[in-house]
Short mmCIF file of C-alpha atoms in Angstrom, two decimals:
data_model
loop_
_atom_site.label_atom_id
_atom_site.label_comp_id
_atom_site.label_asym_id
_atom_site.label_seq_id
_atom_site.Cartn_x
_atom_site.Cartn_y
_atom_site.Cartn_z
CA MET A 164 125.45 113.80 115.20
CA LYS A 165 124.46 110.56 116.94
CA LYS A 166 122.61 112.57 119.57
CA LYS A 167 120.62 114.39 116.87
CA ILE A 168 119.69 111.10 115.16
CA LEU A 169 118.67 109.63 118.51
CA ALA A 170 116.57 112.71 119.28
CA CYS A 171 114.82 112.45 115.90
CA LEU A 172 114.10 108.77 116.50
CA LEU A 173 112.67 109.56 119.92
CA ILE A 174 110.40 112.19 118.38
CA LEU A 175 109.27 109.96 115.51
CA PHE A 176 108.81 106.80 117.63
CA PRO A 177 105.45 107.85 119.17
CA ILE A 178 104.15 108.73 115.71
CA PHE A 179 105.20 105.35 114.30
CA SER A 180 103.76 103.69 117.40
CA LEU A 181 100.40 105.37 116.90
CA GLY A 182 100.36 104.25 113.29
CA LEU A 183 101.15 100.68 114.30
CA VAL A 184 98.44 100.65 116.96
CA LYS A 185 95.87 101.92 114.50
CA ALA A 186 96.78 99.23 112.00
CA ASP A 187 96.78 96.51 114.64
CA THR A 188 93.38 97.51 116.00
CA GLU A 189 91.58 97.45 112.63
CA LYS A 190 88.62 95.14 113.06
CA THR A 191 88.62 91.77 111.37
CA LYS A 192 85.19 90.73 112.63
CA TYR A 193 81.97 92.69 112.33
CA VAL A 194 78.46 92.30 113.73
CA ILE A 195 75.88 92.66 110.97
CA ALA A 196 72.21 93.22 111.84
CA SER A 197 69.38 92.24 109.52
CA ASP A 198 65.64 91.72 109.32
CA SER A 199 64.06 88.47 110.49
CA SER A 200 61.38 88.20 107.81
CA PHE A 201 61.75 90.04 104.52
CA ALA A 202 61.80 87.30 101.88
CA PRO A 203 63.49 86.97 99.46
CA PHE A 204 66.10 89.32 100.93
CA VAL A 205 66.21 87.58 104.31
CA PHE A 206 64.07 84.79 105.74
CA GLN A 207 64.30 81.42 107.45
CA ASP A 208 64.26 78.30 105.33
CA SER A 209 62.64 75.00 106.31
CA SER A 210 65.74 74.05 108.33
CA ASN A 211 65.35 77.27 110.36
CA GLN A 212 68.51 78.83 108.89
CA TYR A 213 68.48 82.45 107.72
CA THR A 214 68.91 82.71 103.97
CA GLY A 215 68.06 85.10 101.14
CA ILE A 216 69.77 87.63 98.87
CA ASP A 217 71.15 89.72 101.74
CA MET A 218 72.47 86.75 103.68
CA ASP A 219 74.24 85.22 100.68
CA LEU A 220 75.57 88.59 99.58
CA ILE A 221 77.13 89.67 102.88
CA LYS A 222 78.68 86.23 103.36
CA ALA A 223 80.16 86.28 99.85
CA ILE A 224 81.56 89.79 100.33
CA ALA A 225 83.07 88.84 103.72
CA LYS A 226 84.76 85.86 102.08
CA ASP A 227 85.98 87.95 99.15
CA GLN A 228 87.42 90.67 101.41
CA GLY A 229 88.78 88.35 104.10
CA PHE A 230 86.86 89.44 107.17
CA GLU A 231 84.58 87.56 109.57
CA ILE A 232 80.96 88.39 110.31
CA GLU A 233 78.44 87.61 113.01
CA ILE A 234 74.88 88.04 111.75
CA THR A 235 71.95 88.87 114.05
CA ASN A 236 68.33 88.93 112.88
CA PRO A 237 66.30 90.93 115.42
CA GLY A 238 63.89 92.44 112.87
CA PHE A 239 64.11 95.62 110.77
CA ASP A 240 63.30 98.25 113.42
CA ALA A 241 65.47 96.53 116.02
CA ALA A 242 68.31 96.17 113.50
CA ILE A 243 68.27 99.90 112.72
CA ASN A 244 68.32 100.76 116.42
CA ALA A 245 71.10 98.21 117.05
CA VAL A 246 73.37 99.97 114.54
CA GLN A 247 72.54 103.39 116.00
CA ALA A 248 73.25 102.14 119.53
CA GLY A 249 76.56 100.53 118.53
CA GLN A 250 75.32 96.98 119.07
CA ALA A 251 75.97 96.18 115.41
CA ASP A 252 78.51 97.52 112.93
CA GLY A 253 76.25 97.49 109.88
CA ILE A 254 72.81 96.60 108.57
CA ILE A 255 71.77 94.71 105.44
CA ALA A 256 68.02 94.21 105.29
CA GLY A 257 66.69 95.15 101.87
CA MET A 258 67.09 98.74 103.09
CA SER A 259 66.13 101.51 100.68
CA VAL A 260 68.30 104.62 100.49
CA THR A 261 66.33 107.75 101.43
CA ASP A 262 67.31 111.33 102.23
CA ALA A 263 66.04 110.93 105.78
CA ARG A 264 68.17 107.83 106.34
CA LYS A 265 71.23 109.54 104.87
CA ALA A 266 71.18 111.87 107.86
CA THR A 267 71.72 108.88 110.16
CA PHE A 268 73.52 106.29 108.03
CA ASP A 269 76.33 106.08 105.49
CA PHE A 270 75.32 103.87 102.57
CA SER A 271 77.28 101.58 100.30
CA ASP A 272 76.94 101.37 96.55
CA SER A 273 73.51 100.10 95.55
CA TYR A 274 73.11 96.37 95.02
CA TYR A 275 69.45 96.33 93.94
CA THR A 276 66.99 98.75 92.33
CA ALA A 277 63.73 98.48 94.22
CA ASN A 278 60.23 98.65 92.78
CA THR A 279 57.18 99.05 94.98
CA ILE A 280 54.01 97.30 93.90
CA LEU A 281 50.40 97.06 95.03
CA GLY A 282 48.94 93.72 96.07
CA VAL A 283 45.24 92.92 96.46
CA LYS A 284 43.17 89.78 96.99
CA GLU A 285 42.41 87.73 93.88
CA SER A 286 38.71 88.63 94.19
CA SER A 287 39.38 92.39 94.45
CA THR A 288 38.06 94.78 91.80
CA ILE A 289 40.85 97.30 92.36
CA ALA A 290 42.61 97.86 89.01
CA SER A 291 44.20 101.32 89.34
CA TYR A 292 45.30 103.85 91.93
CA GLU A 293 42.07 105.77 91.33
CA ASP A 294 40.14 102.74 92.64
CA LEU A 295 41.87 103.16 96.02
CA LYS A 296 39.80 106.19 97.05
CA ASP A 297 38.58 105.70 100.65
CA LYS A 298 40.32 102.30 100.75
CA THR A 299 42.90 101.30 103.38
CA ILE A 300 46.36 100.26 102.27
CA GLY A 301 48.76 98.40 104.53
CA VAL A 302 52.49 99.08 104.43
CA LYS A 303 55.51 98.13 106.50
CA ASN A 304 56.72 100.91 108.78
CA GLY A 305 59.86 102.80 107.78
CA THR A 306 60.00 101.53 104.20
CA ALA A 307 60.29 103.37 100.90
CA SER A 308 56.83 101.99 100.06
CA GLN A 309 55.46 103.94 103.03
CA THR A 310 57.14 107.11 101.72
CA PHE A 311 55.57 106.55 98.29
CA LEU A 312 52.10 106.09 99.78
CA THR A 313 52.43 109.16 102.01
CA GLU A 314 53.51 111.35 99.09
CA ASN A 315 50.55 110.25 96.94
CA GLN A 316 47.86 110.00 99.65
CA SER A 317 46.21 113.37 98.94
CA LYS A 318 46.21 112.62 95.19
CA TYR A 319 44.33 109.32 95.42
CA GLY A 320 42.44 109.69 98.72
CA TYR A 321 43.28 106.37 100.36
CA LYS A 322 44.03 105.62 104.02
CA ILE A 323 47.34 104.22 105.25
CA LYS A 324 47.82 101.63 107.98
CA THR A 325 51.38 100.79 109.03
CA PHE A 326 52.65 97.44 110.29
CA SER A 327 55.86 96.42 112.04
CA ASP A 328 56.21 93.19 110.06
CA GLY A 329 55.08 91.76 106.75
CA ALA A 330 53.31 88.71 108.15
CA SER A 331 50.85 90.84 110.15
CA MET A 332 50.25 93.03 107.10
CA TYR A 333 49.39 90.12 104.81
CA ASP A 334 47.21 88.54 107.51
CA SER A 335 45.24 91.79 107.77
CA LEU A 336 44.71 91.78 104.00
CA ASN A 337 43.48 88.18 104.05
CA THR A 338 41.03 88.90 106.87
CA GLY A 339 39.65 92.01 105.16
CA ALA A 340 40.97 94.49 107.74
CA ILE A 341 42.71 96.35 104.90
CA ASP A 342 41.95 96.50 101.19
CA ALA A 343 45.47 96.32 99.72
CA VAL A 344 49.15 96.15 100.63
CA MET A 345 52.15 97.88 99.16
CA ASP A 346 55.52 96.18 99.36
CA ASP A 347 58.76 95.66 97.46
CA GLU A 348 57.99 93.78 94.26
CA PRO A 349 60.19 90.72 94.94
CA VAL A 350 58.80 90.46 98.49
CA LEU A 351 55.18 90.56 97.32
CA LYS A 352 55.77 88.11 94.49
CA TYR A 353 57.58 85.76 96.87
CA SER A 354 54.53 85.76 99.16
CA ILE A 355 52.37 84.81 96.17
CA SER A 356 54.75 81.95 95.37
CA GLN A 357 54.28 80.74 98.94
CA GLY A 358 50.51 80.39 98.58
CA GLN A 359 49.15 83.89 99.21
CA LYS A 360 46.05 84.31 97.03
CA LEU A 361 46.96 87.77 95.78
CA LYS A 362 47.39 89.59 92.50
CA THR A 363 49.26 92.70 91.36
CA PRO A 364 46.91 94.75 89.14
CA ILE A 365 49.24 97.77 88.78
CA ALA A 366 52.79 97.74 87.41
CA GLY A 367 55.58 98.30 89.91
CA THR A 368 56.97 101.80 90.49
CA PRO A 369 60.71 102.47 91.03
CA ILE A 370 61.24 103.77 94.56
CA GLY A 371 65.01 103.89 94.88
CA GLU A 372 68.13 101.92 95.53
CA THR A 373 68.79 99.20 98.11
CA ALA A 374 72.11 99.30 99.93
CA PHE A 375 74.18 98.21 102.93
CA ALA A 376 74.53 100.82 105.71
CA VAL A 377 76.65 101.75 108.72
CA LYS A 378 76.14 104.38 111.37
CA LYS A 379 77.08 107.80 110.03
CA GLY A 380 80.78 108.45 110.62
CA SER A 381 81.44 104.91 111.88
CA ASN A 382 83.16 101.91 110.29
CA PRO A 383 84.21 103.57 107.00
CA GLU A 384 86.57 100.66 106.34
CA LEU A 385 83.61 98.23 106.48
CA LEU A 386 81.77 100.32 103.90
CA GLU A 387 84.85 100.33 101.69
CA LYS A 388 85.23 96.55 101.99
CA PHE A 389 81.56 96.06 101.10
CA ASN A 390 81.89 98.23 97.97
CA LYS A 391 85.06 96.48 96.84
CA GLY A 392 83.57 93.05 97.48
CA LEU A 393 80.35 93.97 95.64
CA ALA A 394 82.34 95.18 92.64
CA ASN A 395 84.34 91.94 92.58
CA LEU A 396 81.19 89.79 92.81
CA LYS A 397 79.58 91.72 89.96
CA ALA A 398 82.72 91.33 87.85
CA ASN A 399 83.03 87.57 88.33
CA GLY A 400 79.32 86.85 87.92
CA GLU A 401 78.76 85.64 91.51
CA PHE A 402 76.39 88.52 92.28
CA GLN A 403 74.08 87.68 89.39
CA LYS A 404 74.01 84.05 90.50
CA ILE A 405 72.79 85.17 93.95
CA LEU A 406 69.99 87.26 92.41
CA ASP A 407 68.95 84.46 90.04
CA LYS A 408 68.90 82.01 92.91
CA TYR A 409 66.04 83.90 94.57
CA LEU A 410 64.43 86.04 91.85
CA ALA A 411 64.47 83.94 88.70
CA SER A 412 61.02 82.76 87.65
CA ASP A 413 62.19 79.14 87.65
CA SER A 414 63.95 79.43 91.01
CA THR A 415 63.55 76.39 93.26
CA THR A 416 65.16 78.01 96.29
CA ALA A 417 61.93 79.28 97.78
CA THR A 418 61.18 77.52 101.01
CA SER A 419 58.90 74.56 100.65
CA THR A 420 55.87 74.85 102.89
CA ALA A 421 54.20 71.65 101.70
CA ASP A 422 54.98 70.01 105.03
CA GLU A 423 53.87 73.07 107.01
CA THR A 424 50.23 73.28 106.04
CA THR A 425 49.13 71.28 109.09
CA ILE A 426 49.72 71.76 112.79
CA TRP A 427 51.65 68.49 112.91
CA GLY A 428 53.80 69.60 109.97
CA LEU A 429 54.54 72.93 111.66
CA LEU A 430 55.54 71.20 114.89
CA LYS A 431 57.62 68.58 113.11
CA ASN A 432 59.61 71.13 111.10
CA ASN A 433 59.95 73.79 113.79
CA TYR A 434 59.96 72.03 117.18
CA LYS A 435 63.66 72.73 117.80
CA GLN A 436 63.19 76.40 117.08
CA LEU A 437 60.06 76.56 119.25
CA LEU A 438 61.79 74.78 122.15
CA SER A 439 64.71 77.22 121.88
CA GLY A 440 62.28 80.14 122.06
CA LEU A 441 60.48 78.48 124.97
CA GLY A 442 63.78 78.13 126.82
CA ILE A 443 64.50 81.83 126.43
CA THR A 444 60.96 82.72 127.55
CA LEU A 445 61.19 80.60 130.72
CA SER A 446 64.70 81.82 131.52
CA LEU A 447 63.64 85.42 131.03
CA ALA A 448 60.53 85.00 133.22
CA LEU A 449 62.21 83.08 136.05
CA ILE A 450 65.34 85.23 136.30
CA SER A 451 63.50 88.54 136.03
CA PHE A 452 60.85 87.46 138.56
CA ALA A 453 63.49 86.33 141.07
CA ILE A 454 65.18 89.73 140.81
CA ALA A 455 61.80 91.47 140.97
CA ILE A 456 60.94 89.67 144.22
CA VAL A 457 64.06 91.06 145.89
CA ILE A 458 63.61 94.60 144.57
CA GLY A 459 59.86 94.56 145.19
CA ILE A 460 60.20 93.41 148.82
CA ILE A 461 62.79 96.13 149.50
CA PHE A 462 60.59 98.91 148.13
CA GLY A 463 57.49 97.33 149.68
CA MET A 464 59.18 97.51 153.09
CA PHE A 465 60.19 101.09 152.34
CA SER A 466 56.53 101.95 151.67
CA VAL A 467 55.46 101.02 155.22
CA SER A 468 58.59 102.32 156.93
CA PRO A 469 58.23 104.79 159.80
CA TYR A 470 60.72 107.01 157.94
CA LYS A 471 59.09 109.45 155.55
CA SER A 472 62.12 109.61 153.23
CA LEU A 473 61.97 105.84 152.58
CA ARG A 474 58.22 105.99 151.94
CA LEU A 475 58.81 108.82 149.45
CA ILE A 476 61.54 106.84 147.63
CA SER A 477 59.23 103.85 147.33
CA GLU A 478 56.35 105.98 146.08
CA ILE A 479 58.51 107.59 143.39
CA PHE A 480 59.88 104.22 142.22
CA VAL A 481 56.42 102.65 141.95
CA ASP A 482 54.83 105.65 140.22
CA VAL A 483 57.65 106.05 137.68
CA ILE A 484 57.97 102.38 136.72
CA ARG A 485 54.21 101.74 136.61
CA GLY A 486 53.74 104.94 134.61
CA ILE A 487 56.03 103.79 131.78
CA PRO A 488 54.72 101.10 129.38
CA LEU A 489 56.89 97.99 129.45
CA MET A 490 57.72 98.19 125.75
CA ILE A 491 59.01 101.75 126.11
CA LEU A 492 60.96 100.80 129.24
CA ALA A 493 62.66 97.92 127.38
CA ALA A 494 63.44 100.13 124.37
CA PHE A 495 64.84 102.85 126.63
CA ILE A 496 67.17 100.39 128.40
CA PHE A 497 68.25 98.59 125.22
CA TRP A 498 68.63 101.55 122.83
CA GLY A 499 68.20 104.78 124.78
CA ILE A 500 70.78 104.27 127.51
CA PRO A 501 73.63 103.19 125.16
CA ASN A 502 72.95 106.22 122.93
CA PHE A 503 72.93 108.51 125.98
CA ILE A 504 76.21 107.07 127.28
CA GLU A 505 77.80 107.45 123.85
CA SER A 506 76.67 111.08 123.59
CA ILE A 507 78.44 111.83 126.89
CA THR A 508 81.54 109.65 126.74
CA GLY A 509 81.95 109.10 123.01
CA GLN A 510 82.25 105.38 123.71
CA GLN A 511 79.75 102.80 122.54
CA SER A 512 78.29 100.74 125.39
CA PRO A 513 75.89 98.18 123.89
CA ILE A 514 73.60 96.16 126.17
CA ASN A 515 72.77 92.53 125.45
CA ASP A 516 69.11 92.08 124.44
CA PHE A 517 68.52 89.35 127.04
CA VAL A 518 70.04 91.51 129.78
CA ALA A 519 67.98 94.53 128.71
CA GLY A 520 64.81 92.42 128.65
CA THR A 521 65.58 90.99 132.09
CA ILE A 522 66.16 94.46 133.57
CA ALA A 523 62.94 95.83 132.05
CA LEU A 524 60.82 92.90 133.23
CA SER A 525 62.43 92.95 136.68
CA LEU A 526 61.76 96.64 137.23
CA ASN A 527 58.21 96.39 135.89
CA ALA A 528 57.31 93.39 138.08
CA ALA A 529 59.12 94.87 141.10
CA ALA A 530 56.88 97.93 141.07
CA TYR A 531 53.76 95.76 141.30
CA ILE A 532 55.32 93.40 143.86
CA ALA A 533 56.15 96.42 146.03
CA GLU A 534 52.46 97.28 146.07
CA ILE A 535 51.56 93.66 146.87
CA VAL A 536 53.96 93.72 149.83
CA ARG A 537 52.60 97.06 151.04
CA GLY A 538 49.01 95.84 150.78
CA GLY A 539 49.82 92.55 152.54
CA ILE A 540 51.51 94.28 155.47
CA GLN A 541 48.79 96.88 155.84
CA ALA A 542 46.14 94.12 155.79
CA VAL A 543 47.48 92.84 159.13
CA PRO A 544 45.51 94.60 161.92
CA VAL A 545 47.47 97.66 163.05
CA GLY A 546 46.73 96.78 166.65
CA GLN A 547 49.27 93.93 166.51
CA MET A 548 52.09 96.34 165.78
CA GLU A 549 50.93 98.67 168.55
CA ALA A 550 50.62 95.83 171.06
CA SER A 551 54.08 94.50 170.22
CA ARG A 552 55.71 97.90 170.48
CA SER A 553 53.96 98.57 173.82
CA LEU A 554 55.67 95.42 175.14
CA GLY A 555 59.04 96.89 174.25
CA ILE A 556 59.67 94.73 171.16
CA SER A 557 61.63 96.57 168.45
CA TYR A 558 60.06 97.56 165.12
CA GLY A 559 62.34 95.23 163.16
CA LYS A 560 61.67 92.21 165.36
CA THR A 561 57.94 92.89 165.30
CA MET A 562 57.97 92.93 161.51
CA ARG A 563 60.00 89.70 161.28
CA LYS A 564 58.21 87.67 163.96
CA ILE A 565 54.62 88.95 163.91
CA ILE A 566 53.63 91.05 160.89
CA LEU A 567 55.47 89.45 157.95
CA PRO A 568 54.49 85.82 158.67
CA GLN A 569 50.83 86.82 158.54
CA ALA A 570 51.29 89.17 155.59
CA THR A 571 53.13 86.50 153.56
CA LYS A 572 50.09 84.21 153.59
CA LEU A 573 48.01 87.09 152.24
CA MET A 574 50.58 87.96 149.57
CA LEU A 575 51.21 84.50 148.12
CA PRO A 576 48.19 84.31 145.77
CA ASN A 577 49.09 87.72 144.38
CA PHE A 578 52.71 86.63 143.88
CA VAL A 579 51.47 83.70 141.80
CA ASN A 580 49.30 86.00 139.69
CA GLN A 581 52.18 88.41 139.22
CA PHE A 582 54.44 85.61 137.99
CA VAL A 583 51.84 84.60 135.39
CA ILE A 584 51.68 88.24 134.27
CA ALA A 585 55.49 88.40 134.09
CA LEU A 586 55.54 85.28 131.92
CA LYS A 587 53.00 86.80 129.54
CA ASP A 588 54.92 90.09 129.48
CA THR A 589 57.92 88.35 127.94
CA THR A 590 56.08 88.60 124.60
CA ILE A 591 56.36 92.40 124.78
CA VAL A 592 60.15 92.23 125.06
CA SER A 593 60.28 90.77 121.55
CA ALA A 594 60.00 94.40 120.42
CA ILE A 595 63.74 94.85 121.06
CA GLY A 596 64.58 91.86 118.89
CA LEU A 597 64.86 89.17 121.55
CA VAL A 598 63.84 85.89 119.91
CA GLU A 599 61.70 84.34 122.63
CA LEU A 600 58.73 82.06 121.99
CA PHE A 601 56.38 84.67 120.53
CA GLN A 602 59.03 86.19 118.24
CA THR A 603 60.01 82.68 117.14
CA GLY A 604 56.42 82.07 116.08
CA LYS A 605 56.32 85.33 114.13
CA ILE A 606 59.50 84.40 112.27
CA ILE A 607 58.02 81.03 111.30
CA ILE A 608 54.80 82.73 110.12
CA ALA A 609 56.83 85.11 107.96
CA ARG A 610 58.19 82.09 106.10
CA ASN A 611 55.06 80.01 105.56
CA TYR A 612 52.14 82.43 106.21
CA GLN A 613 50.36 79.82 108.37
CA SER A 614 49.34 82.41 110.95
CA PHE A 615 46.18 80.77 112.31
CA LYS A 616 47.85 77.41 112.94
CA MET A 617 51.07 78.92 114.29
CA TYR A 618 49.30 81.26 116.72
CA ALA A 619 47.14 78.32 117.85
CA ILE A 620 50.33 76.37 118.63
CA LEU A 621 51.77 79.34 120.55
CA ALA A 622 48.54 79.72 122.52
CA ILE A 623 48.67 76.04 123.52
CA PHE A 624 52.33 76.39 124.53
CA TYR A 625 51.58 79.33 126.82
CA LEU A 626 48.42 77.71 128.19
CA VAL A 627 50.27 74.51 129.16
CA ILE A 628 53.23 76.36 130.68
CA ILE A 629 51.15 78.81 132.68
CA THR A 630 48.77 76.07 133.90
CA LEU A 631 51.63 73.86 135.08
CA LEU A 632 53.49 76.69 136.80
CA THR A 633 50.30 77.96 138.43
CA ARG A 634 49.53 74.49 139.82
CA LEU A 635 53.10 74.21 141.11
CA ALA A 636 52.89 77.62 142.76
CA LYS A 637 49.59 76.74 144.43
CA ARG A 638 51.08 73.57 145.90
CA LEU A 639 53.97 75.61 147.25
CA GLU A 640 51.47 78.07 148.67
CA LYS A 641 49.61 75.29 150.52
CA ARG A 642 52.84 73.93 152.00
CA ILE A 643 53.89 77.36 153.26
CA ARG A 644 50.46 77.90 154.82
#
């Protein structure tokens, strides 16, 4: 009898063990991705802290349900891709529920019913959808507003222009590049409260529900916690308080931009944020360029090698990397590779945005540096190599002692130029959500709509940095010569 009981225990033990492991490994901390500028759902206040309906809501639900969260704000497109690539567990970004998105995401219960509304300049004569014939309407890419415009385009005969962020869209309206914008009603009305000289001549149209989302089939327990927390907040009145805080007509929570109407005010209120972005930009440029120098010299040497196979490898590397736009290369490394690895192994392998940006910039610069090295070496008269080899000096020693010293002097100015290009290219990497200097400026603009002054400040930042680094590089060049 004892043997039978022992046998049963031995059989059941692995099952109990599996159950215990599953319970023990349930996550207590989640990474939540969100937009960087979609007021009043998410935006930065005057102290450079992310706030808004979504930020307050997810924090309140986490507190109610007893789990921890880490919030990232890479921007809407980057946030969606981060969840798909496993770099974030969920997304809350004023995201409308659509049939297309349901194929990729699992949605929570709705926490807001969205209306889309048309915005035009105060001087505009547009008063109905019929007045939009042959006009151009701006809309944010991937939104329910875009779906609404696409479905009604043939009916009203307008043109659609999509934007990746709201700030650029409103700037285009102010400059006359487009005739109207369509956006979520609270977002558009918030922009008006922040000084945008716009009006809404047509009543808002319901476009669907707004909800929290996770990758389809992933983190069902997080979705359940969100729904339970949302229900509790609605029951105790906390949810309504959050909405009133940002949407009530007498709300005083909107960010004050009174001190940000001048360049000095912008610098005073945002210098810490700008310096942080500058630090990331310089780190990204310096690290990636140092790596690119090593890779570029290796492939540059391959390109002039007496071995055909090495020349072929170098040619393929240069052609492939130079043939792919930097933005696509960065997106492929940051989002494409993790998705590919997951499809093969079933395991999520997220890549840090800074690491992905560094790899992309390094490979891109390396391809051009390889060509600089090849051109510098080939600029040295070929007779010097022939003369050295005829004296019995090896190929390697000839390159080190005779060819490369001369070629280096020819390459240095091009290296300086390539570094300046690499520094400017860091702005492109902001597409994957890395908050470097340029992305920092865009986030600030999304809060206060001072695009002209903010872009002027960014231009001065880059001008000063590039001028100083160029002068430093030229001094180094003179010393080496």
